[in-house]
Amino acid sequence: MAFRLYDTRLQKQVEFTPLHPGEARIYNCGPTVYGIPHIGNFRSFLFADLLRRHLEWRGLKVTQVMNITDVGHLTEDDVADAQGEDKLQKAARDLGWDPFKVARHFEEIFHRDRKRLRIKDAHVYPRATDHIREMLVLIQKLLDNGHAYVPEGSGEVYYDLASFPKYGELSHKNVDELVAGARVEVDEKKRNPADFFLWKVDPGHLMQWDPHDSKLWEGFKGGQPKLDPRIKKGFPGWHIECSAMSMKYLGETFDIHTGGEDNIFPHHECEIAQSEGVTNKPFARHWMHTRYLLVDNKKMSKRAGTLFNLDDLVTKGYGEREVRYSMLANHYRQPMNFTLEGLDAARASVERLENCRALLMEQAVIPAQAGIQSSVQSLAGKLKHDFGEALDDDLNMPNALAALFGFVNEVNKLKPVGADAKLALDALDDVNRVLDIFDATAKSHLVTKDDGTALVVSAGTIDVAGLLARTSHDEESVKLLVAARFDARAKKDFATSDRIRDELKVRGVILEDTKDGVRFKLPQ
RNA sequence: GGUGGCGUAGCCAAGUGGUUAGGCAACUGAUUGCAAAUCAGUCACACGUCGGUUCGACUCCGACCGCCACCUCCA
């Protein structure tokens, strides 16, 4: 079966057939870089990462574009309001940075944190401020097409919703009802209360562009266009950047557009109106949206201290892998209840997976005495099949993980050796192309009984107390301690052997006695 | 008020008109010098409430209760 996704517009699951065979072009609504991205943002980005990885796993060539919204609506007042709320923003203000510098700063943090969460690099991260010209070109085309207008003397441009009857099809909203809701700002400039601005004039705004300045158009493909002279110095509307950048990098019609559920209206609805108003062609073929992430079943809030960012969680002792796993393990279309207890559970789950993999790695290097067992082969095949089938079903990761844990249980029972272990390991690593949960740097080693015997020869000279006194341990010193422990255990000196194990545990080094020898795990 | 969605055993969380989802936690047993890891088992005759349809509903329909989101440039 092919990949099936739930399309927000159609409100049902549909089979995905790419516009260009063998290729998928996807656009993800990215971060607004005026603050440290929080876990709610990352749920959306991790979903985009999962979508991209699954499509690639299914053999498609994916082009992924994620925008960086750096045209803020950062006025002097906003900056002032931010005081005391956000340490970095406050720092930026104290340093007297201009908005561009603030944007670049938080953009860097976004990239730093997403890399820690192993979110793959998108192919392009276009910045809104680098595409003001593309936006102005679209705005002019909308004016030419009769989809936009310039209110008398305003210098601004508004979208004329009356010209686009499809407005509301994505969010299933009725424009008249929206207006009746009376929450739309009353503005005499607008023809229709629900019309939204494409270009805004506001002298108090920190970021502004003069559309008629020839400098702005230097080096622009096609040169400076003929713009409506009534448009004054100002800044673009929020929605137009995604229309301009998605179409520039993915084409006028592309496969999938994603975002958080809050983007459905008005943002994505407006994107459709703008894009299709210009091209008269379908814009995004499919829309996928993640539900909100709640913390302790409530919306995140600064006051409750639940607006966690990645560093907050790391400070609390959690690793990036636990965060990645716990977000991935929940279905994107269900509201997710994020809790610290959930991270504890995620840690235990990841460790179970990793123990299985470590065991397979140990066994894979042992020379095989026989050929591949059909049982292992069918297990590996079943894992790939069931895992893939689950993700084909609108990225049903809970079911995909159930398949994975089923595999782990069977492998632990079978205890495959040699080529069998290698086969099982390959199957694990294959699904890990999507999950990316195993730690390549995790250090789990088995010191076999034979190794131990060899090490024990020199055990008498090992400075056990000195080694234990160290604050951290490298592989070599752990091996020496393991040797001393072999020696102690041979003499039934369990006080010493337990002391070595306990002291190492405090420093994060785990020792496990097995039939084959001693396994040690170094901290990550 | 309008629209969309959710309520599943201690916690998290899939799914289905009739046969064990899965994970975590806890407990018991096997294994171990003791642990850890692993295996077996228990908690699990779970599905917000009340009606209806049906041979049979957690799954379909209706009402109600509780919760969430969007309609405010929040992923």
Coordinates of C-alpha atoms (C1' of nucleotides) in Angstrom, one line a residue:
Chain A
M1 CA 0.0 0.0 0.0
A2 CA 1.1 3.5 -0.7
F3 CA 1.4 6.3 1.7
R4 CA -2.0 7.7 2.9
L5 CA -2.3 11.0 4.6
Y6 CA -5.1 12.9 6.3
D7 CA -5.8 16.0 4.2
T8 CA -7.1 19.0 6.3
R9 CA -9.1 20.4 3.3
L10 CA -10.8 17.1 2.4
Q11 CA -11.1 16.1 6.0
K12 CA -10.3 12.5 5.2
Q13 CA -7.4 10.2 4.4
V14 CA -6.3 10.1 0.8
E15 CA -3.6 8.2 -1.0
F16 CA -0.6 10.3 -1.8
T17 CA 0.5 10.3 -5.4
P18 CA 3.2 12.8 -6.1
L19 CA 2.8 15.4 -8.8
H20 CA 6.2 14.4 -10.2
P21 CA 6.6 10.7 -10.1
G22 CA 9.3 9.6 -7.7
E23 CA 9.5 13.1 -6.1
A24 CA 7.8 14.8 -3.3
R25 CA 8.0 18.5 -2.7
I26 CA 7.0 19.7 0.8
Y27 CA 6.8 23.0 2.5
N28 CA 6.7 23.4 6.3
C29 CA 5.7 26.5 8.1
G30 CA 8.8 27.2 10.1
P31 CA 9.8 29.3 13.1
T32 CA 9.2 32.9 13.9
V33 CA 12.7 33.9 15.1
Y34 CA 11.9 36.3 17.8
G35 CA 12.2 33.9 20.7
I36 CA 13.7 30.6 21.7
P37 CA 11.7 27.8 20.0
H38 CA 9.7 25.8 22.6
I39 CA 8.7 22.2 22.6
G40 CA 5.4 23.0 21.0
N41 CA 7.2 24.5 18.0
F42 CA 9.4 21.4 17.8
R43 CA 6.4 19.1 17.8
S44 CA 5.5 20.6 14.5
F45 CA 9.1 20.5 13.2
L46 CA 9.5 16.9 14.3
F47 CA 6.4 16.0 12.5
A48 CA 7.7 17.6 9.3
D49 CA 10.9 15.6 9.8
L50 CA 9.0 12.4 10.2
L51 CA 7.0 13.1 7.1
R52 CA 10.1 13.8 5.1
R53 CA 12.0 10.7 6.4
H54 CA 9.1 8.4 5.8
L55 CA 8.7 9.6 2.2
E56 CA 12.4 9.1 1.7
W57 CA 12.3 5.7 3.3
R58 CA 9.6 4.9 0.7
G59 CA 12.1 5.8 -1.9
L60 CA 10.9 9.2 -2.9
K61 CA 13.3 12.1 -3.6
V62 CA 12.1 14.8 -1.3
T63 CA 12.6 18.5 -1.6
Q64 CA 11.8 20.1 1.7
V65 CA 11.5 23.8 2.3
M66 CA 11.0 25.4 5.7
N67 CA 10.6 29.2 6.0
I68 CA 12.2 31.4 8.6
T69 CA 9.8 34.2 9.5
D70 CA 12.1 37.1 10.4
V71 CA 9.8 39.9 9.3
G72 CA 8.3 40.4 12.6
H73 CA 5.8 42.8 13.8
L74 CA 8.3 44.0 16.3
T75 CA 7.6 47.5 17.2
E76 CA 9.3 49.6 19.7
D77 CA 6.5 48.9 22.1
D78 CA 6.8 45.1 21.6
V79 CA 10.4 45.3 22.5
A80 CA 9.6 47.2 25.6
D81 CA 6.9 44.8 26.6
A82 CA 9.3 41.9 26.2
Q83 CA 11.4 43.1 29.1
G84 CA 11.8 40.6 31.8
E85 CA 9.9 37.9 29.9
D86 CA 12.6 36.3 27.9
K87 CA 16.2 36.4 29.0
L88 CA 17.7 36.4 25.5
Q89 CA 15.3 39.0 24.2
K90 CA 16.0 41.2 27.1
A91 CA 19.7 40.6 26.6
A92 CA 19.3 41.6 22.9
R93 CA 17.5 44.7 24.0
D94 CA 20.1 45.6 26.5
L95 CA 22.8 45.1 23.9
G96 CA 20.9 47.4 21.6
W97 CA 20.7 45.0 18.8
D98 CA 18.7 45.8 15.7
P99 CA 15.8 43.5 14.8
F100 CA 17.9 41.8 12.1
K101 CA 20.5 40.8 14.6
V102 CA 17.8 39.6 17.0
A103 CA 16.3 37.5 14.2
R104 CA 19.7 36.0 13.3
H105 CA 20.4 35.2 16.9
F106 CA 17.2 33.2 17.4
E107 CA 17.5 31.7 14.0
E108 CA 20.8 30.3 15.1
I109 CA 19.3 28.9 18.3
F110 CA 16.5 27.3 16.2
H111 CA 19.1 25.5 14.1
R112 CA 21.2 24.5 17.1
D113 CA 18.2 23.0 18.9
R114 CA 16.7 21.3 15.9
K115 CA 20.1 19.6 15.2
R116 CA 20.2 18.4 18.7
L117 CA 16.8 16.9 18.1
R118 CA 18.2 15.2 15.0
I119 CA 15.8 17.1 12.7
K120 CA 17.3 16.7 9.2
D121 CA 18.4 19.8 7.3
A122 CA 15.7 21.0 5.0
H123 CA 17.0 21.7 1.5
V124 CA 16.2 25.4 1.8
Y125 CA 15.5 27.7 4.8
P126 CA 14.4 30.8 3.0
R127 CA 14.1 34.0 5.1
A128 CA 11.2 36.3 4.6
T129 CA 13.5 39.4 4.6
D130 CA 15.4 37.9 1.7
H131 CA 12.2 37.6 -0.3
I132 CA 10.6 41.1 0.0
R133 CA 11.0 41.5 -3.8
E134 CA 9.3 38.2 -4.6
M135 CA 6.5 39.3 -2.3
L136 CA 6.1 42.7 -4.0
V137 CA 6.0 41.0 -7.4
L138 CA 3.1 38.8 -6.2
I139 CA 1.3 41.8 -4.7
Q140 CA 1.6 43.6 -7.9
K141 CA 0.2 40.6 -9.8
L142 CA -2.7 40.4 -7.4
L143 CA -3.4 44.1 -8.1
D144 CA -3.2 43.4 -11.8
N145 CA -5.6 40.4 -11.5
G146 CA -8.1 42.4 -9.5
H147 CA -7.6 40.3 -6.3
A148 CA -6.1 43.3 -4.4
Y149 CA -6.7 47.0 -4.0
V150 CA -5.0 50.1 -2.6
P151 CA -7.3 52.0 -0.3
E152 CA -7.4 55.7 -1.2
G153 CA -4.3 57.5 0.1
S154 CA -3.2 54.6 2.4
G155 CA -0.2 53.4 0.5
E156 CA -1.2 49.9 1.6
V157 CA -2.5 46.9 -0.3
Y158 CA -5.4 44.7 0.8
Y159 CA -6.6 41.4 -0.5
D160 CA -10.1 41.5 -1.9
L161 CA -11.8 38.4 -0.5
A162 CA -14.9 39.0 -2.6
S163 CA -12.8 38.1 -5.6
F164 CA -11.9 34.7 -4.3
P165 CA -14.9 32.5 -3.5
K166 CA -12.8 29.5 -2.5
Y167 CA -11.7 31.3 0.6
G168 CA -12.7 29.2 3.6
E169 CA -12.4 25.8 1.8
L170 CA -9.4 24.7 3.8
S171 CA -10.6 25.7 7.2
H172 CA -14.2 25.1 6.4
K173 CA -15.2 28.5 7.5
N174 CA -17.8 30.8 6.1
V175 CA -16.5 34.3 5.6
D176 CA -19.9 35.9 6.3
E177 CA -20.1 34.0 9.6
L178 CA -16.6 35.2 10.5
V179 CA -17.6 38.8 9.9
A180 CA -20.8 38.2 11.9
G181 CA -18.5 37.0 14.8
A182 CA -17.5 40.7 14.9
R183 CA -14.0 39.8 16.1
V184 CA -12.5 41.2 12.9
E185 CA -11.0 44.6 13.4
V186 CA -13.2 47.3 11.9
D187 CA -11.2 49.2 9.4
E188 CA -12.8 51.7 7.1
K189 CA -10.0 51.2 4.6
K190 CA -11.3 47.6 3.9
R191 CA -13.9 46.8 1.3
N192 CA -14.8 43.7 3.3
P193 CA -14.1 43.4 7.0
A194 CA -12.4 40.1 6.5
D195 CA -9.9 41.5 3.9
F196 CA -6.3 41.1 5.1
F197 CA -3.4 43.3 4.2
L198 CA -0.6 42.3 1.8
W199 CA 1.4 45.4 2.4
K200 CA 1.2 47.6 5.4
V201 CA 2.3 51.2 6.2
D202 CA 3.3 51.9 9.8
P203 CA 6.0 54.5 10.6
G204 CA 6.5 52.9 14.0
H205 CA 7.6 49.6 12.5
L206 CA 11.3 48.7 12.9
M207 CA 11.6 46.8 9.6
Q208 CA 10.6 48.7 6.5
W209 CA 11.2 48.7 2.8
D210 CA 10.7 51.2 0.1
P211 CA 9.2 49.3 -2.9
H212 CA 10.3 52.0 -5.4
D213 CA 13.9 52.2 -4.2
S214 CA 16.1 50.9 -7.1
K215 CA 18.7 49.6 -4.6
L216 CA 16.1 47.1 -3.3
W217 CA 15.9 45.6 -6.8
E218 CA 19.7 45.4 -7.5
G219 CA 20.5 42.0 -8.9
F220 CA 16.9 40.8 -9.0
K221 CA 16.1 38.4 -11.7
G222 CA 14.0 40.3 -14.3
G223 CA 15.0 43.7 -12.9
Q224 CA 12.9 46.2 -11.1
P225 CA 9.2 45.6 -11.9
K226 CA 6.7 48.3 -12.6
L227 CA 4.9 48.7 -9.3
D228 CA 1.8 50.6 -8.5
P229 CA 3.1 54.0 -7.6
R230 CA 0.6 54.4 -4.8
I231 CA 2.3 51.7 -2.7
K232 CA 4.3 53.4 0.0
K233 CA 7.3 52.4 2.2
G234 CA 6.1 49.7 4.6
F235 CA 6.3 46.0 5.2
P236 CA 4.7 42.8 3.9
G237 CA 1.8 41.0 5.5
W238 CA 2.5 37.8 7.3
H239 CA 0.8 35.4 4.8
I240 CA 2.5 36.6 1.6
E241 CA 6.0 35.3 2.5
C242 CA 4.9 31.7 2.4
S243 CA 3.2 32.2 -0.9
A244 CA 6.2 33.8 -2.4
M245 CA 8.8 31.4 -1.0
S246 CA 7.0 28.1 -1.5
M247 CA 6.3 28.8 -5.1
K248 CA 9.8 30.1 -5.7
Y249 CA 11.4 26.9 -4.4
L250 CA 8.8 24.3 -5.1
G251 CA 6.8 25.5 -8.1
E252 CA 3.3 27.0 -8.4
T253 CA 1.8 23.6 -7.5
F254 CA 3.6 21.4 -5.0
D255 CA 2.7 18.3 -3.0
I256 CA 2.3 18.9 0.7
H257 CA 2.1 21.9 2.9
T258 CA 2.4 21.4 6.7
G259 CA 2.0 23.5 9.8
G260 CA 0.5 23.7 13.3
E261 CA -3.3 23.5 13.6
D262 CA -3.4 27.2 14.4
N263 CA -2.0 28.0 11.0
I264 CA -5.1 26.6 9.2
F265 CA -6.9 29.8 9.7
P266 CA -6.1 32.4 8.7
H267 CA -2.5 31.9 7.6
H268 CA -2.9 28.9 5.2
E269 CA -6.3 30.1 4.0
C270 CA -4.7 33.4 3.0
E271 CA -1.8 31.6 1.3
I272 CA -4.2 29.8 -0.9
A273 CA -6.0 32.9 -1.8
Q274 CA -2.8 34.8 -2.6
S275 CA -1.1 32.0 -4.5
E276 CA -4.0 30.8 -6.6
G277 CA -5.1 34.4 -7.1
V278 CA -1.8 34.9 -8.9
T279 CA -1.4 31.6 -10.8
N280 CA -5.0 30.4 -11.1
K281 CA -3.6 26.9 -10.5
P282 CA -3.9 24.7 -7.5
F283 CA -1.4 25.7 -4.8
A284 CA -0.5 22.9 -2.2
R285 CA -2.1 19.6 -3.3
H286 CA -2.3 18.4 0.3
W287 CA -2.4 20.1 3.7
M288 CA -1.3 18.4 6.9
H289 CA -1.5 19.9 10.3
T290 CA -0.3 18.9 13.8
R291 CA -2.5 19.3 16.8
Y292 CA -1.4 21.3 19.7
L293 CA 1.0 20.0 22.4
L294 CA -0.3 20.5 25.9
V295 CA 1.7 20.3 29.1
D296 CA 0.0 18.5 31.9
N297 CA -3.2 18.7 29.8
K298 CA -3.1 22.5 29.7
K299 CA -1.9 24.9 27.1
M300 CA 1.6 25.9 27.7
S301 CA 2.1 29.1 29.5
K302 CA 4.9 31.2 30.8
R303 CA 3.1 31.8 34.0
A304 CA 2.8 28.1 34.8
G305 CA 6.4 27.6 33.8
T306 CA 5.4 25.1 31.1
L307 CA 6.7 27.0 28.0
F308 CA 9.7 24.6 28.0
N309 CA 12.5 25.0 25.5
L310 CA 15.1 22.3 24.9
D311 CA 17.6 23.7 27.4
D312 CA 14.9 23.8 30.1
L313 CA 14.5 20.1 29.7
V314 CA 18.2 19.3 29.5
T315 CA 18.6 21.3 32.7
K316 CA 16.0 19.0 34.3
G317 CA 18.2 16.1 33.4
Y318 CA 16.5 14.9 30.2
G319 CA 18.3 14.2 27.0
E320 CA 17.4 15.3 23.5
R321 CA 16.7 11.7 22.5
E322 CA 13.9 11.4 25.1
V323 CA 12.4 14.6 23.8
R324 CA 12.6 13.3 20.2
Y325 CA 11.2 9.9 21.1
S326 CA 8.3 11.2 23.2
M327 CA 7.2 13.6 20.5
L328 CA 7.5 11.1 17.7
A329 CA 5.8 8.4 19.7
N330 CA 2.5 10.3 19.7
H331 CA 0.3 10.5 16.7
Y332 CA 0.7 14.0 15.1
R333 CA -3.1 14.4 14.7
Q334 CA -3.9 13.8 18.4
P335 CA -3.4 16.6 20.9
M336 CA -0.3 15.5 22.8
N337 CA -0.1 15.7 26.5
F338 CA 3.5 16.4 27.3
T339 CA 4.7 15.6 30.8
L340 CA 8.0 15.1 32.5
E341 CA 6.8 11.7 33.6
G342 CA 6.3 11.0 29.9
L343 CA 10.0 11.8 29.3
D344 CA 10.9 9.3 32.0
A345 CA 8.8 6.7 30.2
A346 CA 10.4 7.7 26.9
R347 CA 13.9 7.2 28.4
A348 CA 13.0 3.7 29.6
S349 CA 11.6 2.8 26.2
V350 CA 14.6 4.1 24.4
E351 CA 16.9 2.2 26.7
R352 CA 15.0 -1.0 26.0
L353 CA 15.5 -0.5 22.3
E354 CA 19.1 0.4 22.7
N355 CA 19.8 -2.7 24.9
C356 CA 18.5 -4.8 22.1
R357 CA 20.7 -3.1 19.6
A358 CA 23.8 -3.3 21.8
L359 CA 23.2 -7.0 22.3
L360 CA 22.9 -7.5 18.5
M361 CA 26.1 -5.6 17.9
E362 CA 28.0 -7.8 20.3
Q363 CA 26.6 -11.0 18.8
A364 CA 27.0 -9.9 15.2
V365 CA 30.8 -10.0 15.4
I366 CA 30.8 -13.6 16.6
P367 CA 31.6 -15.9 13.7
A368 CA 28.5 -17.7 12.5
Q369 CA 28.4 -21.4 12.7
A370 CA 25.5 -21.8 10.4
G371 CA 23.5 -19.9 7.7
I372 CA 20.8 -17.4 8.3
Q373 CA 17.9 -18.8 10.3
S374 CA 14.6 -18.4 8.6
S375 CA 13.0 -17.3 11.8
V376 CA 15.3 -14.3 12.0
Q377 CA 14.8 -13.5 8.4
S378 CA 11.0 -13.5 8.7
L379 CA 11.3 -11.4 11.9
A380 CA 13.3 -8.8 10.0
G381 CA 10.9 -8.9 7.1
K382 CA 7.9 -8.5 9.4
L383 CA 9.4 -5.6 11.1
K384 CA 10.1 -3.7 7.9
H385 CA 6.7 -4.5 6.6
D386 CA 4.7 -3.7 9.7
F387 CA 6.7 -0.6 10.5
G388 CA 6.2 0.7 7.0
E389 CA 2.6 -0.2 6.8
A390 CA 1.9 1.7 10.1
L391 CA 3.6 4.8 8.8
D392 CA 1.9 4.6 5.5
D393 CA -1.3 4.9 7.5
D394 CA -1.1 8.6 8.0
L395 CA 2.2 8.3 10.0
N396 CA 0.8 6.1 12.7
M397 CA 3.9 6.0 14.8
P398 CA 2.2 4.3 17.8
N399 CA 1.5 1.3 15.7
A400 CA 4.9 1.4 14.1
L401 CA 6.5 1.4 17.5
A402 CA 4.3 -1.5 18.5
A403 CA 5.8 -3.4 15.6
L404 CA 9.3 -2.4 16.7
F405 CA 8.8 -3.6 20.3
G406 CA 7.3 -6.8 19.0
F407 CA 10.5 -7.3 17.0
V408 CA 12.7 -6.5 20.1
N409 CA 10.8 -9.0 22.2
E410 CA 11.2 -11.8 19.6
V411 CA 14.9 -11.0 19.1
N412 CA 15.6 -11.1 22.8
K413 CA 14.0 -14.5 22.9
L414 CA 15.9 -15.9 19.9
K415 CA 19.3 -14.4 20.9
P416 CA 20.6 -14.6 17.3
V417 CA 24.4 -14.9 16.7
G418 CA 26.7 -14.0 13.9
A419 CA 25.1 -13.4 10.5
D420 CA 21.6 -13.8 12.2
A421 CA 22.4 -11.0 14.6
K422 CA 23.8 -8.9 11.8
L423 CA 20.5 -9.4 9.8
A424 CA 18.4 -8.4 12.8
L425 CA 20.8 -5.4 13.4
D426 CA 20.3 -4.3 9.8
A427 CA 16.6 -4.4 10.2
L428 CA 16.8 -2.2 13.3
D429 CA 19.1 0.2 11.6
D430 CA 16.7 0.3 8.6
V431 CA 13.8 1.5 10.6
N432 CA 16.1 3.9 12.5
R433 CA 16.5 5.8 9.2
V434 CA 13.0 7.1 10.1
L435 CA 13.2 7.1 13.9
D436 CA 16.8 8.2 14.3
I437 CA 16.7 7.3 17.9
F438 CA 19.8 5.1 18.3
D439 CA 22.8 6.8 19.6
A440 CA 25.8 6.2 17.3
T441 CA 28.1 7.4 20.0
A442 CA 26.6 5.1 22.7
K443 CA 29.3 3.0 24.1
S444 CA 28.4 -0.4 25.2
H445 CA 31.2 -3.0 25.4
L446 CA 31.4 -6.6 26.4
V447 CA 34.6 -7.7 28.1
T448 CA 34.6 -11.5 27.6
K449 CA 35.7 -14.0 30.2
D450 CA 38.8 -14.7 28.1
D451 CA 39.6 -10.9 28.0
G452 CA 39.0 -10.9 31.7
T453 CA 41.4 -13.7 32.4
A454 CA 44.1 -12.0 30.4
L455 CA 43.5 -8.7 32.2
V456 CA 43.5 -10.3 35.6
V457 CA 47.1 -11.3 35.2
S458 CA 48.1 -7.7 36.0
A459 CA 45.2 -7.0 38.3
G460 CA 47.4 -7.0 41.4
T461 CA 49.1 -3.8 40.3
I462 CA 45.9 -1.9 39.5
D463 CA 45.3 1.2 41.7
V464 CA 41.6 0.6 42.3
A465 CA 41.1 3.4 44.8
G466 CA 42.9 5.9 42.6
L467 CA 40.8 5.0 39.5
L468 CA 37.6 5.1 41.5
A469 CA 38.4 8.5 42.8
R470 CA 38.2 10.0 39.3
T471 CA 35.3 12.2 38.5
S472 CA 34.7 10.6 35.1
H473 CA 35.9 7.5 33.4
D474 CA 37.3 6.7 30.0
E475 CA 37.2 3.3 28.3
E476 CA 40.8 2.4 29.4
S477 CA 40.3 3.1 33.1
V478 CA 37.0 1.2 33.1
K479 CA 38.7 -1.8 31.6
L480 CA 41.3 -1.7 34.3
L481 CA 38.6 -1.6 36.9
V482 CA 36.7 -4.4 35.2
A483 CA 39.9 -6.5 35.4
A484 CA 40.3 -5.8 39.1
R485 CA 36.7 -6.8 39.5
F486 CA 37.2 -10.0 37.6
D487 CA 40.0 -10.7 40.1
A488 CA 37.9 -9.8 43.1
R489 CA 35.0 -11.9 42.0
A490 CA 37.3 -14.9 41.4
K491 CA 38.4 -14.6 45.0
K492 CA 34.7 -14.1 46.1
D493 CA 35.6 -10.7 47.4
F494 CA 32.2 -9.3 46.6
A495 CA 32.6 -6.3 48.8
T496 CA 35.3 -5.0 46.4
S497 CA 33.5 -6.0 43.3
D498 CA 30.3 -4.4 44.4
R499 CA 32.1 -1.3 45.5
I500 CA 33.6 -0.9 42.0
R501 CA 30.2 -1.4 40.4
D502 CA 28.5 1.1 42.7
E503 CA 31.2 3.7 42.4
L504 CA 31.1 3.5 38.7
K505 CA 27.3 3.7 38.6
V506 CA 27.5 7.1 40.4
R507 CA 29.6 8.3 37.5
G508 CA 27.2 6.9 34.9
V509 CA 29.1 3.8 34.0
I510 CA 26.9 0.8 34.2
L511 CA 28.4 -2.7 34.7
E512 CA 26.3 -5.8 33.9
D513 CA 27.5 -9.3 34.6
T514 CA 26.5 -11.8 31.9
K515 CA 27.3 -15.4 31.1
D516 CA 29.8 -14.3 28.5
G517 CA 31.6 -11.7 30.6
V518 CA 31.1 -8.1 31.8
R519 CA 29.3 -5.5 29.8
F520 CA 30.0 -1.9 30.5
K521 CA 28.1 1.1 29.2
L522 CA 29.8 4.5 29.2
P523 CA 27.8 7.6 29.8
Q524 CA 26.7 9.6 26.7
Chain B
rG1 C1' -22.1 32.0 19.7
rG2 C1' -19.8 29.5 14.9
rU3 C1' -16.4 25.6 13.4
rG4 C1' -13.1 21.4 14.2
rG5 C1' -11.5 17.7 17.7
rC6 C1' -10.9 14.7 22.1
rG7 C1' -12.6 11.7 26.6
rU8 C1' -9.5 3.8 26.4
rA9 C1' -7.2 0.1 32.6
rG10 C1' -2.0 3.5 37.9
rC11 C1' 0.3 6.9 33.7
rC12 C1' 1.1 7.6 28.3
rA13 C1' -1.2 5.9 23.9
rA14 C1' -3.1 3.0 19.0
rG15 C1' -7.2 0.5 17.0
rU16 C1' -11.6 -2.3 15.7
rG17 C1' -19.4 -4.1 14.7
rG18 C1' -17.9 -10.1 17.6
rU19 C1' -10.6 -13.3 18.5
rU20 C1' -3.9 -10.2 23.2
rA21 C1' -2.3 -3.3 20.4
rG22 C1' 2.2 -1.2 22.3
rG23 C1' 5.2 1.5 26.0
rC24 C1' 6.1 3.1 31.1
rA25 C1' 5.3 2.1 36.4
rA26 C1' 4.3 -1.6 40.2
rC27 C1' 4.3 -6.6 41.8
rU28 C1' 5.5 -12.2 41.3
rG29 C1' 8.5 -16.0 39.2
rA30 C1' 12.9 -17.7 36.1
rU31 C1' 18.1 -16.2 35.7
rU32 C1' 22.2 -13.9 38.9
rG33 C1' 27.0 -14.4 44.6
rC34 C1' 23.9 -9.7 44.7
rA35 C1' 22.4 -6.4 41.0
rA36 C1' 21.5 -5.0 36.0
rA37 C1' 19.8 -6.8 31.4
rU38 C1' 16.5 -10.5 29.5
rC39 C1' 12.4 -13.9 29.6
rA40 C1' 7.4 -15.6 31.7
rG41 C1' 3.3 -13.8 34.3
rU42 C1' -0.1 -10.3 37.2
rC43 C1' -2.5 -5.5 37.4
rA44 C1' -6.3 -5.9 32.0
rC45 C1' -13.7 -9.4 32.1
rA46 C1' -10.3 -1.0 29.8
rC47 C1' -13.0 2.0 26.5
rG48 C1' -16.9 9.8 29.8
rU49 C1' -22.6 9.2 31.1
rC50 C1' -27.4 7.8 29.6
rG51 C1' -30.5 5.9 25.9
rG52 C1' -31.2 3.7 20.9
rU53 C1' -29.9 0.4 16.5
rU54 C1' -28.0 -4.8 16.4
rC55 C1' -27.8 -11.8 17.4
rG56 C1' -23.7 -8.9 19.4
rA57 C1' -21.0 -1.9 20.4
rC58 C1' -15.6 0.3 23.2
rU59 C1' -16.6 0.7 17.7
rC60 C1' -22.8 3.0 14.4
rC61 C1' -27.0 6.8 15.9
rG62 C1' -29.0 10.4 19.5
rA63 C1' -28.8 13.3 24.0
rC64 C1' -25.9 14.9 27.9
rC65 C1' -21.3 15.9 30.9
rG66 C1' -16.2 17.2 30.8
rC67 C1' -11.8 19.0 28.1
rC68 C1' -9.0 21.3 24.0
rA69 C1' -8.3 24.2 19.7
rC70 C1' -9.4 27.9 15.8
rC71 C1' -12.6 32.2 14.8
rU72 C1' -7.2 37.5 18.1
rC73 C1' -0.2 37.9 12.8
rC74 C1' 0.6 31.6 19.1
rA75 C1' 3.7 25.4 15.8

